[in-house]
Short mmCIF file of C-alpha atoms in Angstrom, two decimals:
data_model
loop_
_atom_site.label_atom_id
_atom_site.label_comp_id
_atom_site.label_asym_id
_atom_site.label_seq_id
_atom_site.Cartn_x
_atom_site.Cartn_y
_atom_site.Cartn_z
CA UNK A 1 0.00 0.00 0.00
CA UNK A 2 1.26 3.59 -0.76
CA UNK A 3 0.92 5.65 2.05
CA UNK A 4 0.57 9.56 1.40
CA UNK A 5 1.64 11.59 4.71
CA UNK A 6 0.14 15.14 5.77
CA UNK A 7 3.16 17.08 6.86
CA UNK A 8 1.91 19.63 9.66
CA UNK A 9 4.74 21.47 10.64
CA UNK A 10 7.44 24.08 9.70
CA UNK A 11 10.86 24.26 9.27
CA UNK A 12 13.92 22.20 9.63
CA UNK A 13 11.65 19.32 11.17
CA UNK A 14 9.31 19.79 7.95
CA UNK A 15 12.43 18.82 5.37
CA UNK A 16 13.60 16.32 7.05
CA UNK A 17 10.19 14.34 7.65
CA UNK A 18 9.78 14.85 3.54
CA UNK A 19 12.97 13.38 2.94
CA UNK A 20 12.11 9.97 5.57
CA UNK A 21 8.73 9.98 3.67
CA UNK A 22 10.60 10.04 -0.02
CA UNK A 23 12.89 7.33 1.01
CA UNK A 24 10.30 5.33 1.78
CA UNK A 25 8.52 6.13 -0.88
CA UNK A 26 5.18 7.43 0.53
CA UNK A 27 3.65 11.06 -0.74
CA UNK A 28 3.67 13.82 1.16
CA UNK A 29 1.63 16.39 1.66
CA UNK A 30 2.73 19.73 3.59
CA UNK A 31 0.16 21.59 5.74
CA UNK A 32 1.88 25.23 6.14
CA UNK A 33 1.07 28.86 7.13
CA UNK A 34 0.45 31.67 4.97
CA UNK A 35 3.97 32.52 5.79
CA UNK A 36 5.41 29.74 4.81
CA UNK A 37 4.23 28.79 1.43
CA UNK A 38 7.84 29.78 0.21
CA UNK A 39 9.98 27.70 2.60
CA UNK A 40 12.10 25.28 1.23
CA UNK A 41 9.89 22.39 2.87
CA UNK A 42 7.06 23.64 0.41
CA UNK A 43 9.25 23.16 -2.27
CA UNK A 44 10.00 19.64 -1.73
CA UNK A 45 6.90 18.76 -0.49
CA UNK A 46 4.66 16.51 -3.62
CA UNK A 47 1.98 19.14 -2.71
CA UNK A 48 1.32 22.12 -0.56
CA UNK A 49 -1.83 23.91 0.93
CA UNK A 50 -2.02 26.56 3.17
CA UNK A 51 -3.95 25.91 6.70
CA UNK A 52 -4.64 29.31 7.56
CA UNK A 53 -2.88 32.68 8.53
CA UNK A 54 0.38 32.85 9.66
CA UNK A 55 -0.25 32.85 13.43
CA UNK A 56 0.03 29.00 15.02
CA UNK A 57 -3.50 29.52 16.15
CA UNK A 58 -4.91 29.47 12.91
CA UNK A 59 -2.91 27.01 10.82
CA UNK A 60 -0.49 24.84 12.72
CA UNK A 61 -2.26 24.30 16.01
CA UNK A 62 -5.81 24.43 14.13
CA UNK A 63 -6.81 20.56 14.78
CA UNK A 64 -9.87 20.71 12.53
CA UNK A 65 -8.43 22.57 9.62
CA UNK A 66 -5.37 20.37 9.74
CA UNK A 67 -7.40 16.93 9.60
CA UNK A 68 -9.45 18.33 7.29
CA UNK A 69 -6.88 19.39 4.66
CA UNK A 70 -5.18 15.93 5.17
CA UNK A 71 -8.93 14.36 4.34
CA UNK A 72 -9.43 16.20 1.28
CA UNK A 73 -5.92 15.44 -0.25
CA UNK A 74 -6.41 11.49 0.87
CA UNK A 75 -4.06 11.30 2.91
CA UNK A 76 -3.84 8.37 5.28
CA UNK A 77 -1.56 9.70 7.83
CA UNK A 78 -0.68 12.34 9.89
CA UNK A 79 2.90 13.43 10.98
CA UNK A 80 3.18 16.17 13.42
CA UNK A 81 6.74 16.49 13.98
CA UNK A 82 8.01 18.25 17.30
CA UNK A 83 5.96 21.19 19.05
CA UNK A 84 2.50 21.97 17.43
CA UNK A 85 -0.42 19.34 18.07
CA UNK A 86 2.63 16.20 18.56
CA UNK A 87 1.52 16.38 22.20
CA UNK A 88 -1.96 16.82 21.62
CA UNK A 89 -3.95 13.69 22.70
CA UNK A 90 -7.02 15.29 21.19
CA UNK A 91 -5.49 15.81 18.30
CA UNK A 92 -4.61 12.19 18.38
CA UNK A 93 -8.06 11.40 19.29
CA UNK A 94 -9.60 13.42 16.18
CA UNK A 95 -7.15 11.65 13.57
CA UNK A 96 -8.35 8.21 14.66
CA UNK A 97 -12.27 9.03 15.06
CA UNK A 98 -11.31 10.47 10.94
CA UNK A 99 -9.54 7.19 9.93
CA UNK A 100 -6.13 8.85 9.64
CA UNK A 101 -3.14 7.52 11.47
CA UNK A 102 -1.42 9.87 13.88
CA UNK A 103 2.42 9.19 13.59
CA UNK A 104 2.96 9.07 17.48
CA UNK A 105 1.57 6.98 20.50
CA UNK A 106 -1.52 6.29 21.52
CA UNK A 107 -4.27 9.61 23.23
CA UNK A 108 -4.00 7.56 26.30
CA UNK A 109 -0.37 7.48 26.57
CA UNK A 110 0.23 11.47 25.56
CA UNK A 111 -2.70 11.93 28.13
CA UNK A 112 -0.38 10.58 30.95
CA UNK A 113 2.75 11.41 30.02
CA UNK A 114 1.34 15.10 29.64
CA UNK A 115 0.58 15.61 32.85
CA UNK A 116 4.14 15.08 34.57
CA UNK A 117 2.63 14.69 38.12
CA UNK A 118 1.03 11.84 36.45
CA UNK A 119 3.93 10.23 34.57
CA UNK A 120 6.05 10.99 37.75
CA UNK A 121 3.36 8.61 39.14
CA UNK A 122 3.70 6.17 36.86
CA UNK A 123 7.43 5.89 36.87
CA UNK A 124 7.31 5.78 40.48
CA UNK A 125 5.01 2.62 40.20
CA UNK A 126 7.66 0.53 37.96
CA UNK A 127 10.67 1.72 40.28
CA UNK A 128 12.03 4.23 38.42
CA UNK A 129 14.10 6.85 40.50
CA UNK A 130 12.91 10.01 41.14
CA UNK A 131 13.57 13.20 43.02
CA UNK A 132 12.06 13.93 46.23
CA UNK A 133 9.33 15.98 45.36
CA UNK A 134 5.25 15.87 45.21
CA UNK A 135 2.47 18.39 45.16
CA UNK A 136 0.15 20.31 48.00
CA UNK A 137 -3.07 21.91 48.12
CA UNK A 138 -3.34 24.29 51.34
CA UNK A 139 0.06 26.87 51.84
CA UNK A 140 0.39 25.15 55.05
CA UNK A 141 1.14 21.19 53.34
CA UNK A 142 3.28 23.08 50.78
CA UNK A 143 5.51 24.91 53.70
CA UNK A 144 5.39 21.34 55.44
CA UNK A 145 6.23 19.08 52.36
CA UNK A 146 9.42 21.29 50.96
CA UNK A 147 10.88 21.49 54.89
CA UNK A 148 10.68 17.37 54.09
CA UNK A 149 12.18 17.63 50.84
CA UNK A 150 14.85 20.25 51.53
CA UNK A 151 15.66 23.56 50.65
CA UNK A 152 16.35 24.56 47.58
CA UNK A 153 13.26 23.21 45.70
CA UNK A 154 12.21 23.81 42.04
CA UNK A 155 8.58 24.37 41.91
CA UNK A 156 7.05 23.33 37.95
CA UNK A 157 4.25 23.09 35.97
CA UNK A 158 2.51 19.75 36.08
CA UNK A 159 1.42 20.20 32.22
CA UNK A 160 3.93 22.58 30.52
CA UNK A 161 7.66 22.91 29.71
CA UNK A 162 10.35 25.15 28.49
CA UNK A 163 10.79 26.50 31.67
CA UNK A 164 7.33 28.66 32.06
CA UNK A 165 5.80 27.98 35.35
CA UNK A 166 8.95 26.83 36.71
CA UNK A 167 10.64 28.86 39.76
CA UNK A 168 13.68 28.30 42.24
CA UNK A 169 13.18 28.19 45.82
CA UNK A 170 16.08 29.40 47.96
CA UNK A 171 13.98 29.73 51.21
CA UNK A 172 10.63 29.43 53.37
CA UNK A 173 9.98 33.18 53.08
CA UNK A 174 9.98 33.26 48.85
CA UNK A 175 7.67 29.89 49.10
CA UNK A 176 4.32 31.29 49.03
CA UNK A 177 5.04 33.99 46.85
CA UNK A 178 6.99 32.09 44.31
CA UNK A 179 4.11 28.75 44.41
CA UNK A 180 1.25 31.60 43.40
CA UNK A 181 3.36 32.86 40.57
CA UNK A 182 4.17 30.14 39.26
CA UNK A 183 0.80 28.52 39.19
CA UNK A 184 -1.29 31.84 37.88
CA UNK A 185 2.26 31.55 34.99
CA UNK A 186 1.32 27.94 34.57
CA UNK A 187 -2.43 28.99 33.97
CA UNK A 188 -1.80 31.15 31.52
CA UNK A 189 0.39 29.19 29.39
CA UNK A 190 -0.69 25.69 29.47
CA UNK A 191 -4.63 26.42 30.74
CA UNK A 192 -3.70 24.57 33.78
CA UNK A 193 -2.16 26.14 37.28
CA UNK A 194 -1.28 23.01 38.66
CA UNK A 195 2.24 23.56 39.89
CA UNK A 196 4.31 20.59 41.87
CA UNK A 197 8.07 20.56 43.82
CA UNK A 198 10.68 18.78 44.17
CA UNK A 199 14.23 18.67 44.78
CA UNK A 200 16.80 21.05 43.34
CA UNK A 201 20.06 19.24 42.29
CA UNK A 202 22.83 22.18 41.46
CA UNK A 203 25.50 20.17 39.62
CA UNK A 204 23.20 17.90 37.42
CA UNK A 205 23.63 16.82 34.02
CA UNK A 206 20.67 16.12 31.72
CA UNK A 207 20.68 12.80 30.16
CA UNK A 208 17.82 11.15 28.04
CA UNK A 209 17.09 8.01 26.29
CA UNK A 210 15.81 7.31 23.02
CA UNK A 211 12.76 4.91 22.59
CA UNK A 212 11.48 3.01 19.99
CA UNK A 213 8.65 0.71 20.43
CA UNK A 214 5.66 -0.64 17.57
CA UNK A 215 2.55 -2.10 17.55
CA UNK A 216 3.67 -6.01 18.31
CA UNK A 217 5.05 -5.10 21.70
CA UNK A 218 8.64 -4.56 20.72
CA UNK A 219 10.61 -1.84 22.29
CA UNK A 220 14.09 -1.22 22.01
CA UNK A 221 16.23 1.79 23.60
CA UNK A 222 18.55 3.45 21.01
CA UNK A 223 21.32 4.87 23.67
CA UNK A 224 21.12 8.34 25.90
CA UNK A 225 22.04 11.72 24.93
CA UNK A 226 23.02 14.65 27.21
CA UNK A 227 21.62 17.87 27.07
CA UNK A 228 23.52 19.97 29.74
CA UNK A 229 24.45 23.10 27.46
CA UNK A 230 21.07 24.86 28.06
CA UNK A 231 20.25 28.88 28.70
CA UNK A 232 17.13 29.41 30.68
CA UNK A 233 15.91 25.57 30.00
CA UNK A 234 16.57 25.58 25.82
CA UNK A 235 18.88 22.93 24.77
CA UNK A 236 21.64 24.83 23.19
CA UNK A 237 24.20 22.39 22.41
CA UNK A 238 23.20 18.63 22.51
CA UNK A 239 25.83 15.10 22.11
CA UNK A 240 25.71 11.22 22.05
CA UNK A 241 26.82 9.17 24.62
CA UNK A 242 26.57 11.03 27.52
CA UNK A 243 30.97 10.35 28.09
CA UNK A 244 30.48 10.65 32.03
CA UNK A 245 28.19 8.33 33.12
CA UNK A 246 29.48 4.94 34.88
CA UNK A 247 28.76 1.42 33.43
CA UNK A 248 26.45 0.74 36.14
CA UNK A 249 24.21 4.03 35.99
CA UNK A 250 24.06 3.59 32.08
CA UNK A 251 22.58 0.30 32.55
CA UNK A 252 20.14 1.46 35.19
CA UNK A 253 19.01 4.32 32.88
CA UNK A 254 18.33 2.41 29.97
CA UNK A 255 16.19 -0.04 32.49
CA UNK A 256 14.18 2.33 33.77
CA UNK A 257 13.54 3.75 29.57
CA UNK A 258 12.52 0.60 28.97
CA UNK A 259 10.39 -0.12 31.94
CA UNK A 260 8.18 3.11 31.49
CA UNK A 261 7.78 1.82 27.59
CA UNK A 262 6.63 -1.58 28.56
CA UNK A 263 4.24 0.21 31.42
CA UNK A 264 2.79 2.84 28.41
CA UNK A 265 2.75 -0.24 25.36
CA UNK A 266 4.82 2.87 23.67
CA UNK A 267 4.48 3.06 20.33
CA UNK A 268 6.96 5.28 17.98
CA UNK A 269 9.49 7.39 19.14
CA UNK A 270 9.97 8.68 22.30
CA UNK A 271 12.73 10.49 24.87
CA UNK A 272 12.64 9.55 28.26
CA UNK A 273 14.63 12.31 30.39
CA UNK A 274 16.56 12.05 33.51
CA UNK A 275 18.88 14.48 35.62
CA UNK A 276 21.79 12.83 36.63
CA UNK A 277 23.29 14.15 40.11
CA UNK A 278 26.95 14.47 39.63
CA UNK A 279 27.71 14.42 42.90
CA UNK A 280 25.70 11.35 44.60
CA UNK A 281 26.19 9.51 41.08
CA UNK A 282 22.26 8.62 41.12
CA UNK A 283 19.16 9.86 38.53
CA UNK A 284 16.14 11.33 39.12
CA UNK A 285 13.55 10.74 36.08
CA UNK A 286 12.02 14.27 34.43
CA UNK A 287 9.67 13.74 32.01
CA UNK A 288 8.72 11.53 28.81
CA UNK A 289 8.85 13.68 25.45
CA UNK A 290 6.32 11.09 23.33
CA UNK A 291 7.83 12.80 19.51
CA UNK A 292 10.81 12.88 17.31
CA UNK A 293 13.40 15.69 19.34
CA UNK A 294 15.14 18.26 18.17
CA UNK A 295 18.69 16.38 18.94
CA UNK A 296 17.42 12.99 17.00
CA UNK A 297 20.22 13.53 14.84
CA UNK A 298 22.97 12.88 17.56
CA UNK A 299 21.33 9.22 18.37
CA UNK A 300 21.39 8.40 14.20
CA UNK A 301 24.90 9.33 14.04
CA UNK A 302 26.01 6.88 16.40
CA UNK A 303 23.40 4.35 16.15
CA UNK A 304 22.98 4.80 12.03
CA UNK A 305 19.14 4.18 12.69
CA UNK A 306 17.07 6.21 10.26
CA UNK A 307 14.75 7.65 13.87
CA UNK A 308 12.03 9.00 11.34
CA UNK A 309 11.94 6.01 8.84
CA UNK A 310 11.49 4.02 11.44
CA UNK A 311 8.53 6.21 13.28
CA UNK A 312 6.46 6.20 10.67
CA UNK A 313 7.19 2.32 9.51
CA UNK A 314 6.02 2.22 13.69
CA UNK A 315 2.68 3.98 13.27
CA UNK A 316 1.82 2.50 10.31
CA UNK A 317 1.74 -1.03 12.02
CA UNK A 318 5.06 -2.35 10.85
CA UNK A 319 6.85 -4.10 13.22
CA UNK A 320 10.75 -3.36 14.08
CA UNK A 321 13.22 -4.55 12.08
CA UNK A 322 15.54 -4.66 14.73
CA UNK A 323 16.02 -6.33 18.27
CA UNK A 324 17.99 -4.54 20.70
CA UNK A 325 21.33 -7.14 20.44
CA UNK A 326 21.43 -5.33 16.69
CA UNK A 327 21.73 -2.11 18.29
CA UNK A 328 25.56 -0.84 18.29
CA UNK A 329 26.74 2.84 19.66
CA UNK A 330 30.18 4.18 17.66
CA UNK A 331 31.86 6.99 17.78
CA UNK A 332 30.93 10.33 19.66
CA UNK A 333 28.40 12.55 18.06
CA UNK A 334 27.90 16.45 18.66
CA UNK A 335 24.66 18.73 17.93
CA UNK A 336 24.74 22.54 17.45
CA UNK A 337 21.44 24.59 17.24
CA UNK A 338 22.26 27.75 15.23
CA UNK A 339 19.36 30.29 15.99
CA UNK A 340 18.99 33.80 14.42
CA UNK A 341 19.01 35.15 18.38
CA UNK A 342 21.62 37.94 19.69
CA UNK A 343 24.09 36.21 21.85
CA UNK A 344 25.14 39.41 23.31
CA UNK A 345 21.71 40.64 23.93
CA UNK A 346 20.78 37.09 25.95
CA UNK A 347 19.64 35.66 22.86
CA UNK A 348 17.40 37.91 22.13
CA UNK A 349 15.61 37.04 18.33
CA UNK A 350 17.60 38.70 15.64
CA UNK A 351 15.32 38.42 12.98
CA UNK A 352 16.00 39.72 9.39
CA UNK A 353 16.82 38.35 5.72
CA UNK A 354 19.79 36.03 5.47
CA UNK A 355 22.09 36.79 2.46
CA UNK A 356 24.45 34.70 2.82
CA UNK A 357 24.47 31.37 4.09
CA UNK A 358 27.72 29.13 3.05
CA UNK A 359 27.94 26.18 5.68
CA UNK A 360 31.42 23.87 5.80
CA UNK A 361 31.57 20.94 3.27
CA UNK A 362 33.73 18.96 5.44
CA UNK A 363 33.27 15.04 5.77
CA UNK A 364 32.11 13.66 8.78
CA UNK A 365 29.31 16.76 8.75
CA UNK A 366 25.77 16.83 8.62
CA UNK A 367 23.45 19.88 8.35
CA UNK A 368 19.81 19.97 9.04
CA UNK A 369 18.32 23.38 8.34
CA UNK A 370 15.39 24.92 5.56
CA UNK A 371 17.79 28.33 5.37
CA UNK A 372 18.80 29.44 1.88
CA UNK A 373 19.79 32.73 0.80
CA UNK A 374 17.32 35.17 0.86
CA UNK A 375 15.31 33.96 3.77
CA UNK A 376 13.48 35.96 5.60
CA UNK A 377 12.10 35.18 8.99
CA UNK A 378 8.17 35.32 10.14
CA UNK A 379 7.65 36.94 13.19
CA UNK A 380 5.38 34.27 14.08
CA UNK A 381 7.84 31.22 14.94
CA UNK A 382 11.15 30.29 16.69
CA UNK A 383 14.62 31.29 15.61
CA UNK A 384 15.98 28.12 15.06
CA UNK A 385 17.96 27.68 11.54
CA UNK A 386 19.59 24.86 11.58
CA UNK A 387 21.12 21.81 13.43
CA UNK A 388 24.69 21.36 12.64
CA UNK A 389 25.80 17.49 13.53
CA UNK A 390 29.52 16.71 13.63
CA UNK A 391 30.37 12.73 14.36
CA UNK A 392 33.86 11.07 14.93
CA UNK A 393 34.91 7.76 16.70
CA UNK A 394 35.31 9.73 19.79
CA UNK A 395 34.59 13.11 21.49
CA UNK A 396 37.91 14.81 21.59
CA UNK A 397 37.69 14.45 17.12
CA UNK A 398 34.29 15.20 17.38
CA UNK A 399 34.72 18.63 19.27
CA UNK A 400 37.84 19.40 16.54
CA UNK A 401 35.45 18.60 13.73
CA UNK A 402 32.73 20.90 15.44
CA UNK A 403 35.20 23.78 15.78
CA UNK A 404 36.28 23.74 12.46
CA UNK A 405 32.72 23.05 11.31
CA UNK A 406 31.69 26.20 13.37
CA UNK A 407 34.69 28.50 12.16
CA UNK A 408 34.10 27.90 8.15
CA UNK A 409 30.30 28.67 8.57
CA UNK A 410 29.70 31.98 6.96
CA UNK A 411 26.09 33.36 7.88
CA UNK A 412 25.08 37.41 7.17
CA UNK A 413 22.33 39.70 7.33
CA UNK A 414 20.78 38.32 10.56
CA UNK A 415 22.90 38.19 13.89
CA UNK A 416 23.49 34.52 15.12
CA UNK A 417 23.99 32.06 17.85
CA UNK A 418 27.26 31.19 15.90
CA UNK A 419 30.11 33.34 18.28
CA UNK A 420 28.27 31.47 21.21
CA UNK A 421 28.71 28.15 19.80
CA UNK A 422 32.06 28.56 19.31
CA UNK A 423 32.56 29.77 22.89
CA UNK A 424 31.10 26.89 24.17
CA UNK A 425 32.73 24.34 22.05
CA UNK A 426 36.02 26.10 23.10
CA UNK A 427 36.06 26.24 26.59
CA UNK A 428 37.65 23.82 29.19
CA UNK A 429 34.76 22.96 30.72
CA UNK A 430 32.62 21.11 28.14
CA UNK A 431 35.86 19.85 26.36
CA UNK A 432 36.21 18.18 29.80
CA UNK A 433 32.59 17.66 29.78
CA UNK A 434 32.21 19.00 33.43
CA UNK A 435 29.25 21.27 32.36
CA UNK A 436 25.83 20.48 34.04
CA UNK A 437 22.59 22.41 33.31
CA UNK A 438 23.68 25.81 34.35
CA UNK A 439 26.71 26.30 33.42
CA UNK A 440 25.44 28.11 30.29
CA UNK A 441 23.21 30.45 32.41
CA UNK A 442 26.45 31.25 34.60
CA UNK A 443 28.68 32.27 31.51
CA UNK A 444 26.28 34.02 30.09
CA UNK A 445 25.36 36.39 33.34
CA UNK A 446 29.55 36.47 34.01
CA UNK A 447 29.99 38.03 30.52
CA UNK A 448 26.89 40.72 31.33
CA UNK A 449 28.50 41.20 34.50
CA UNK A 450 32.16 41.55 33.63
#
């Protein structure tokens, strides 16, 4: 059967899912804006049609204008990528109740894993570690349950991300301040004020596992990634293995993956996040991310798994071709997000018309990104541009190959991310790979200070 594949997304994420779907031979269909009916995913899509106006509200996260436009081109399947409706079990929900497939798991499972005081639940129930932490109704049991967890907590939003509703606790007297303004944040963000604690761990690193699982109960874990480089809770600079972890927490980690998979039947892709405490050498499970990521290209560079190819083989009821004894890790991989944001301005967006955009041709190089010259950015959507990926059979080659990678890049007419990158990639503490989730925030408030 040929399968033909509404695209509903934007951007880098939109190419690459049209390339997956051309390799495997399926049509696509691409669902865009009417902003972007010039990208470069528009041109390589087998056929556009515009969803709406160019705010997300009335194209990309319009559920019955985006099922409906993949109805009317007869499309059997829909692909959200990252962001938009992938996290919407509704959406989900609405797709199935039309006869399309939604590439991603099941309403029910997005339904838990979207609340996280739910999945934190759940992982609790198959023995997965987490951090002390839990949630409180009166100000009285919230005083009483972060004197039992320990000062400093992090209080976050039980249904968003991205850092909005989240706040650091220092002290008892910024508690009840900080809990109320974090909830009424929560509530206007997500719709929901439900706000949780737990502990704060200062040196942790941020370490995730890729899932894969289809729909004959096969699941397989494709390695971790860490995601430490991060400024105000945006992955900056992402890599695969995580080079720090010992043999015995590795395992564990890829256990306890696996064990909220099997507890969820996952099916597709999936990233399964942990903070690892430097210090007491233990983990503490985050959240479950139930899409393709951002840093999927890290994982295929050391795994040489085609992560979207084998998504939507997932969805479509095909079972792995894989077991996880055919799974080998090689090499060191490295991921760069290059944003149009000001890095001396605290990355504020930069946006503009790029005119000239010459990336390295180096081996050992890949670059995902819809930028060509004479691109100019909506004011609608994020600043991200592309995702350069550098492998090499270990991390010391694959930091050289970065830098060089980073240094021949020639980008104009918008200010970049690009002098940051190269910052970071230079500096003795992530080539020693001693960086943990603020180190980035640090740096950057040291160079405003200094």
């Amino acid at each position: 059967m040929t399968h033909r594949i509404f695209i509903t997304n934007r951007g880098e994420i939109a190419v690459r899912l049209i390339e997956a779907c051309d390799r495997l031979g399926y049509d696509t269909v691409l669902g865009v804006s009417s902003a972007d009916k010039d990208t470069l995913a528009a041109r390589r899509a087998g056929r556009v049609l515009t969803l709406g106006g160019p705010r997300p509200s009335d194209s990309y996260l319009n559920m019955n204008a985006v099922v409906q436009a993949a109805i009317s081109t007869g499309c059997t399947a829909v692909h959200p990528g990252y962001g938009f409706l992938s996290e919407r079990p509704a959406f989900a929900e609405l797709c199935a109740e039309n006869g399309l497939t939604f590439i991603g798991p099941s309403p029910e499972a997005l339904r838990v894993l979207g609340d996280k005081l739910t999945a934190r639940r759940l992982a609790e129930s198959v023995a997965v570690p987490v951090s002390a932490g839990g949630t409180a109704q009166t100000a009285e049991e919230v005083q009483q349950l972060a004197e039992r967890i320990g000062y400093p907590v992090l209080i976050k939003a039980a249904h968003g991300g991205g850092g909005r509703g989240m706040k650091l606790v220092e002290s008892t007297t910024e508690l009840a301040e900080a809990w109320q303004l974090a909830s009424s944040e929560a509530e206007a963000s997500f719709g929901d004020g439900t706000v949780f604690l737990e502990r704060f761990v200062q040196d942790a690193k941020h370490v995730e596992v890729q899932i894969l699982g289809d729909r004959h109960g096969h699941r397989v874990h494709l390695g971790e990634r860490e995601c430490s480089v991060q400024y105000r809770y945006q992955k900056v600079v992402e890599e695969a293995p995580c080079t720090v972890l010992p043999e015995a927490t590795r395992a564990l980690l890829y256990q306890s993956a696996l064990r909220i998979a099997e507890a969820l039947d996952y099916v597709g892709l999936g990233t399964v996040e942990f903070l690892y405490d430097v210090q007491r050498d233990s983990l503490a499970f985050l959240e479950v991310n139930p899409r393709v990521q951002v840093e999927h290209p890290v994982t295929e560079a050391i795994t040489g798994v085609d992560l979207v190819r084998e998504q939507l083989l997932a969805a479509l009821g095909e079972p792995l071709s894989f077991t996880q004894s055919d799974i080998a890790l090689t090499g060191n991989a490295i991921e760069c997000r290059i944003t149009a944001q000001d890095p001396e301005n605290e990355l504020r967006p930069s946006p503009g018309t790029v005119t000239r955009w010459r990336p390295s041709a180096a081996g050992g190089l890949r670059l995902d990104t819809h930028i060509y010259e004479g691109y100019r950015f909506p004011p609608f959507y994020d600043a991200l541009m592309a995702k350069q990926i550098a492998w090499a059979p270990d991390r010391a080659a694959a930091i050289k190959r970065m830098e060089q990678a980073l240094a021949a890049f020639e980008i104009e007419g918008v200010t970049t991310s690009l002098p940051l990158l190269r910052k970071i990639l230079a500096h003795p503490d992530f080539q020693d790979n001693t960086v943990t989730t603020h180190w980035l925030n640090e740096l950057m408030t040291e160079k405003v200070n200094s």
